[in-house]
Structure formats: C-alpha cells, structure tokens
Tab-separated table of C-alpha atoms in Angstrom:
chain	number	residue	atom	x	y	z
A	1	GLU	CA	0.817	8.944	18.917
A	2	ALA	CA	1.567	9.474	15.126
A	3	GLN	CA	-1.203	7.943	13.337
A	4	VAL	CA	-3.719	7.840	10.419
A	5	THR	CA	-7.348	7.276	11.449
A	6	GLN	CA	-10.150	6.283	9.280
A	7	ASN	CA	-13.866	6.171	9.990
A	8	PRO	CA	-15.979	4.240	10.060
A	9	ARG	CA	-14.093	1.054	10.266
A	10	TYR	CA	-16.959	-0.879	8.961
A	11	LEU	CA	-19.821	0.105	6.816
A	12	ILE	CA	-22.742	-1.662	5.079
A	13	THR	CA	-24.890	0.412	2.813
A	14	VAL	CA	-27.259	0.234	-0.081
A	15	THR	CA	-26.863	0.940	-3.768
A	16	GLY	CA	-26.982	4.665	-4.470
A	17	LYS	CA	-26.725	6.001	-0.799
A	18	LYS	CA	-24.011	8.614	-0.661
A	19	LEU	CA	-21.433	8.005	1.909
A	20	THR	CA	-18.145	9.681	3.050
A	21	VAL	CA	-15.124	7.643	4.687
A	22	THR	CA	-13.061	10.126	6.580
A	23	CYS	CA	-9.226	10.081	6.770
A	24	SER	CA	-7.242	12.096	9.232
A	25	GLN	CA	-3.353	12.235	9.927
A	26	ASN	CA	-1.607	13.925	12.756
A	27	MET	CA	1.975	13.891	11.277
A	28	ASN	CA	1.734	17.062	9.151
A	29	HIS	CA	2.125	15.087	6.054
A	30	GLU	CA	1.697	16.670	2.724
A	31	TYR	CA	0.980	13.602	0.772
A	32	MET	CA	-2.229	11.571	1.237
A	33	SER	CA	-3.666	8.815	-0.727
A	34	TRP	CA	-6.650	6.259	-0.992
A	35	TYR	CA	-6.299	2.601	-1.943
A	36	ARG	CA	-8.601	-0.342	-2.195
A	37	GLN	CA	-7.692	-3.726	-1.672
A	38	ASP	CA	-9.631	-6.755	-3.258
A	39	PRO	CA	-8.902	-10.435	-3.320
A	40	GLY	CA	-6.335	-11.379	-6.133
A	41	LEU	CA	-5.885	-7.698	-7.089
A	42	GLY	CA	-3.657	-6.270	-4.298
A	43	LEU	CA	-3.836	-2.641	-3.480
A	44	ARG	CA	-4.736	-0.103	-6.011
A	45	GLN	CA	-4.682	3.602	-5.882
A	46	ILE	CA	-7.867	5.423	-6.152
A	47	TYR	CA	-6.797	9.073	-5.568
A	48	TYR	CA	-3.892	10.915	-4.191
A	49	SER	CA	-3.136	14.566	-2.978
A	50	MET	CA	0.290	16.076	-3.070
A	51	ASN	CA	-0.816	18.958	-0.829
A	52	VAL	CA	-3.929	21.018	0.080
A	53	GLU	CA	-6.293	21.744	-2.831
A	54	VAL	CA	-4.098	19.469	-5.024
A	55	THR	CA	-5.644	15.991	-5.817
A	56	ASP	CA	-5.185	13.550	-8.727
A	57	LYS	CA	-6.600	10.365	-9.918
A	58	GLY	CA	-4.638	7.073	-9.311
A	59	ASP	CA	-5.338	3.738	-11.118
A	60	VAL	CA	-9.014	3.195	-10.252
A	61	PRO	CA	-11.020	6.514	-9.601
A	62	GLU	CA	-14.113	5.909	-11.316
A	63	GLY	CA	-16.918	6.314	-8.826
A	64	TYR	CA	-15.020	8.288	-6.246
A	65	LYS	CA	-14.315	11.810	-5.302
A	66	VAL	CA	-11.962	13.251	-2.861
A	67	SER	CA	-11.161	16.792	-1.419
A	68	ARG	CA	-8.452	18.240	0.488
A	69	LYS	CA	-9.297	21.473	2.097
A	70	GLU	CA	-6.940	20.936	5.169
A	71	LYS	CA	-3.622	19.304	5.325
A	72	ARG	CA	-4.637	16.687	7.798
A	73	ASN	CA	-8.111	15.387	6.289
A	74	PHE	CA	-8.561	13.699	3.002
A	75	PRO	CA	-12.064	12.280	2.802
A	76	LEU	CA	-13.486	9.708	0.200
A	77	ILE	CA	-16.793	10.282	-1.245
A	78	LEU	CA	-18.954	7.878	-2.865
A	79	GLU	CA	-21.831	9.663	-4.369
A	80	SER	CA	-23.623	6.696	-5.661
A	81	PRO	CA	-22.177	3.471	-4.400
A	82	SER	CA	-22.553	0.296	-6.271
A	83	PRO	CA	-22.012	-3.268	-5.490
A	84	ASN	CA	-18.603	-3.305	-7.381
A	85	GLN	CA	-17.289	-0.885	-4.832
A	86	THR	CA	-17.617	-3.240	-1.940
A	87	SER	CA	-13.941	-3.533	-0.857
A	88	LEU	CA	-11.373	-2.788	1.742
A	89	TYR	CA	-10.312	0.676	1.680
A	90	PHE	CA	-7.036	2.174	3.158
A	91	CYS	CA	-6.054	5.738	3.503
A	92	ALA	CA	-2.322	6.529	3.832
A	93	SER	CA	-0.148	9.527	4.371
A	94	GLY	CA	3.535	10.467	3.981
A	95	ARG	CA	6.168	13.069	3.518
A	96	VAL	CA	6.824	11.572	0.246
A	97	THR	CA	5.241	8.697	-1.916
A	98	TYR	CA	7.857	6.043	-0.826
A	99	GLU	CA	7.380	6.716	2.905
A	100	GLN	CA	3.670	6.234	3.395
A	101	TYR	CA	1.747	5.196	6.563
A	102	PHE	CA	-1.433	3.453	6.382
A	103	GLY	CA	-4.689	3.666	8.378
A	104	PRO	CA	-6.396	0.601	9.867
A	105	GLY	CA	-8.696	0.271	6.877
A	106	THR	CA	-12.557	0.535	6.251
A	107	ARG	CA	-14.562	-2.605	5.139
A	108	LEU	CA	-17.363	-1.291	2.908
A	109	THR	CA	-20.092	-3.552	1.851
A	110	VAL	CA	-22.692	-2.252	-0.771
A	111	THR	CA	-25.802	-4.320	-1.280
B	1	ASP	CA	-0.959	-3.988	-17.792
B	2	GLN	CA	0.660	-4.745	-14.533
B	3	GLN	CA	3.599	-2.674	-13.676
B	4	VAL	CA	4.598	-4.798	-10.573
B	5	LYS	CA	4.147	-8.539	-10.636
B	6	GLN	CA	4.384	-10.823	-7.598
B	7	ASN	CA	4.135	-14.283	-9.379
B	8	SER	CA	4.023	-16.310	-6.157
B	9	PRO	CA	0.576	-15.895	-4.267
B	10	SER	CA	1.744	-17.878	-1.393
B	11	LEU	CA	5.042	-19.248	0.108
B	12	SER	CA	5.651	-21.779	3.005
B	13	VAL	CA	8.895	-22.014	4.887
B	14	GLN	CA	9.998	-23.368	8.166
B	15	GLU	CA	11.018	-21.541	11.078
B	16	GLY	CA	14.726	-20.571	11.069
B	17	ARG	CA	15.066	-21.025	7.355
B	18	ILE	CA	15.263	-18.256	4.597
B	19	SER	CA	12.318	-16.755	2.965
B	20	ILE	CA	12.844	-15.286	-0.350
B	21	LEU	CA	9.953	-13.229	-1.891
B	22	ASN	CA	10.336	-11.947	-5.425
B	23	CYS	CA	8.896	-9.098	-7.480
B	24	ASP	CA	9.292	-7.919	-11.115
B	25	TYR	CA	8.599	-4.550	-12.431
B	26	THR	CA	8.233	-3.138	-15.994
B	27	ASN	CA	9.155	0.487	-15.764
B	28	SER	CA	12.774	1.607	-15.316
B	29	MET	CA	11.858	5.083	-14.155
B	30	PHE	CA	10.967	4.292	-10.565
B	31	ASP	CA	12.973	6.137	-7.885
B	32	TYR	CA	12.444	3.627	-4.820
B	33	PHE	CA	11.324	0.047	-4.362
B	34	LEU	CA	9.465	-1.011	-1.145
B	35	TRP	CA	8.150	-3.868	0.749
B	36	TYR	CA	5.093	-3.563	2.997
B	37	LYS	CA	3.960	-6.296	5.351
B	38	LYS	CA	0.140	-6.600	6.169
B	39	TYR	CA	-1.416	-8.790	8.834
B	40	PRO	CA	-5.069	-9.418	8.755
B	41	ALA	CA	-7.488	-6.707	9.822
B	42	GLU	CA	-4.670	-4.180	10.017
B	43	GLY	CA	-3.174	-1.676	7.335
B	44	PRO	CA	0.036	-2.302	5.541
B	45	THR	CA	3.182	-1.389	7.263
B	46	PHE	CA	6.483	-0.394	5.916
B	47	LEU	CA	9.121	-3.054	6.065
B	48	ILE	CA	12.139	-1.901	3.940
B	49	SER	CA	13.029	0.106	0.909
B	50	ILE	CA	15.836	0.520	-1.607
B	51	SER	CA	16.837	3.334	-3.686
B	52	SER	CA	17.158	2.855	-7.422
B	53	ILE	CA	20.853	3.931	-7.273
B	54	LYS	CA	21.719	0.947	-4.722
B	55	ASP	CA	21.446	-2.875	-5.259
B	56	LYS	CA	21.219	-4.052	-1.706
B	57	ASN	CA	19.816	-2.613	1.673
B	58	GLU	CA	19.766	-4.524	4.917
B	59	ASP	CA	17.834	-3.918	8.142
B	60	GLY	CA	18.274	-6.681	10.703
B	61	ARG	CA	16.721	-9.895	9.515
B	62	PHE	CA	15.452	-8.280	6.282
B	63	THR	CA	17.345	-7.709	3.236
B	64	VAL	CA	16.113	-6.327	-0.068
B	65	PHE	CA	18.095	-6.833	-3.268
B	66	LEU	CA	17.476	-4.797	-6.525
B	67	ASN	CA	18.778	-6.205	-10.036
B	68	LYS	CA	17.913	-3.197	-12.417
B	69	SER	CA	19.045	-5.042	-15.594
B	70	ALA	CA	16.713	-7.770	-14.871
B	71	LYS	CA	14.005	-5.309	-13.217
B	72	HIS	CA	13.769	-7.787	-10.220
B	73	LEU	CA	13.275	-6.921	-6.586
B	74	SER	CA	13.699	-9.623	-3.869
B	75	LEU	CA	13.130	-9.677	-0.138
B	76	HIS	CA	15.126	-12.120	2.027
B	77	ILE	CA	14.082	-12.870	5.513
B	78	VAL	CA	16.682	-14.752	7.721
B	79	PRO	CA	15.922	-16.462	9.946
B	80	SER	CA	12.220	-16.735	9.405
B	81	GLN	CA	10.006	-16.551	12.361
B	82	PRO	CA	6.381	-17.594	12.826
B	83	GLY	CA	5.423	-13.909	13.551
B	84	ASP	CA	6.719	-13.107	9.972
B	85	SER	CA	3.484	-14.896	8.643
B	86	ALA	CA	1.655	-12.216	6.653
B	87	VAL	CA	0.958	-10.920	3.264
B	88	TYR	CA	3.920	-9.157	1.620
B	89	PHE	CA	3.526	-6.289	-0.919
B	90	CYS	CA	6.212	-5.233	-3.355
B	91	ALA	CA	5.636	-1.614	-4.238
B	92	VAL	CA	7.339	0.898	-6.689
B	93	ALA	CA	7.229	4.619	-6.055
B	94	GLY	CA	7.518	7.295	-8.623
B	95	TYR	CA	7.296	11.070	-7.893
B	96	SER	CA	3.557	11.051	-7.090
B	97	THR	CA	2.338	7.434	-6.966
B	98	LEU	CA	2.836	4.145	-5.124
B	99	THR	CA	2.000	1.026	-7.154
B	100	PHE	CA	1.624	-2.258	-5.547
B	101	GLY	CA	1.981	-5.752	-6.549
B	102	LYS	CA	-0.886	-8.311	-5.774
B	103	GLY	CA	0.905	-9.741	-2.675
B	104	THR	CA	2.574	-12.934	-1.607
B	105	MET	CA	1.230	-14.813	1.542
B	106	LEU	CA	4.116	-15.897	3.522
B	107	LEU	CA	3.452	-18.891	6.028
B	108	VAL	CA	6.120	-19.567	8.584
B	109	SER	CA	5.533	-22.851	10.428
B	110	PRO	CA	7.352	-23.812	13.598
C-alpha cells in the first residue's frame, strides 16, 4: 500500500530534550516536506527536500533540522524543543510539489 | 504577508445544496492551484487541482474555478453531502513549495 508513515503519532516531551520525528514513504518520491498545523494558522511549511542530500527552508524553519540521506526517509529533528513548538506535524511526499501525499500526523506537546 | 487567503473560517450548508469555498492569492507566478480536504485526526488528502493555464476543472461533484485576473480560486461542491464535512485548504504550488491558506471548515447538515 502506497503511504507516508510518521512516528511517533503522539509525543509529550519537556523543554530542551532533543527529539526526532521520523517520516518514511514507499512511493519512490523525490520531493518530501514537513508542515506544522496550528489553530488559526493553517498548514505552514517547515522544510522541504527536492531529492537526496538536497534540503531547503520553508516558511517556519527556526528550531528545526532535517536530513535526507535516503530517498524514502526525511526525519524532522528538534534539537532543543520549546513550548512554542507544540503543534501537529505532517510529513508529505510527492513526485512534484503539486501532487503531495500526507502522512497521518504527529501531535507533539512540549512542556 | 499571507500569500493565500481563505477569508471564511467556516461555512454551513444543507445536504443537497451547493457549497462554495473561496480563496484569494497574491502572487501571479504560481503554476498550480489545489484544494485539500482534512478530517480530524487524519492528514490532508488531495481533492482537486487546476493548472494556471486553465480556468475550470471538474471531477465528479467537485469543480474548481480559477480567475487569474482577480487572483481568485473557488471550489464548488454539488450536491453537498454530510460526508463532505471537513476542513478545506486552498493551496498554491510553485516549483519547490506548496503554500496553504488557513482553511475553511465546511459543515453539511442533513
């Protein structure tokens, strides 16, 4: 089954404790991206990757890192999480930007 | 500055009637315009798109209209069904990024 998977689905952590949210796709897509969804703000892009070893900042990259060592994986790293990073995170992949498939989401709470 | 604006946070319609969701954008350089639907506790799912060279695209009950001169995009759902109740996001695609509006919550009542 073609899909984008994210882990964990739910995470509660404390300020400053490094965490990684994994994202994997099995559709051989070159394009992958991370978004966060916040009430009243919609979906905002954090980082994207056009291909392996090619990543770039989206609209809200502060406090996040990503890596793209393999085509199928695109982890999101929060090296020192803060409460303002409490959000719902979505990973997406696609052949092109206008054809993206989203994962189920990761709800992160930073206390 | 918002590149994509959905000015109606919510919309309520009755089953069987037409739902019209609207979206305005600021940049004329976008190549594709899309609508995504999102149910609670799920990721957004692609609904319908339109290329910048067209002004209408239809897929079953869903039709997207693009008015480039007005920089306006709309989604028509006819007839609306209770299962259409969800948050609808308008999005614009450039070469490397997808920019979303804030969403409109559609509620279709029986």
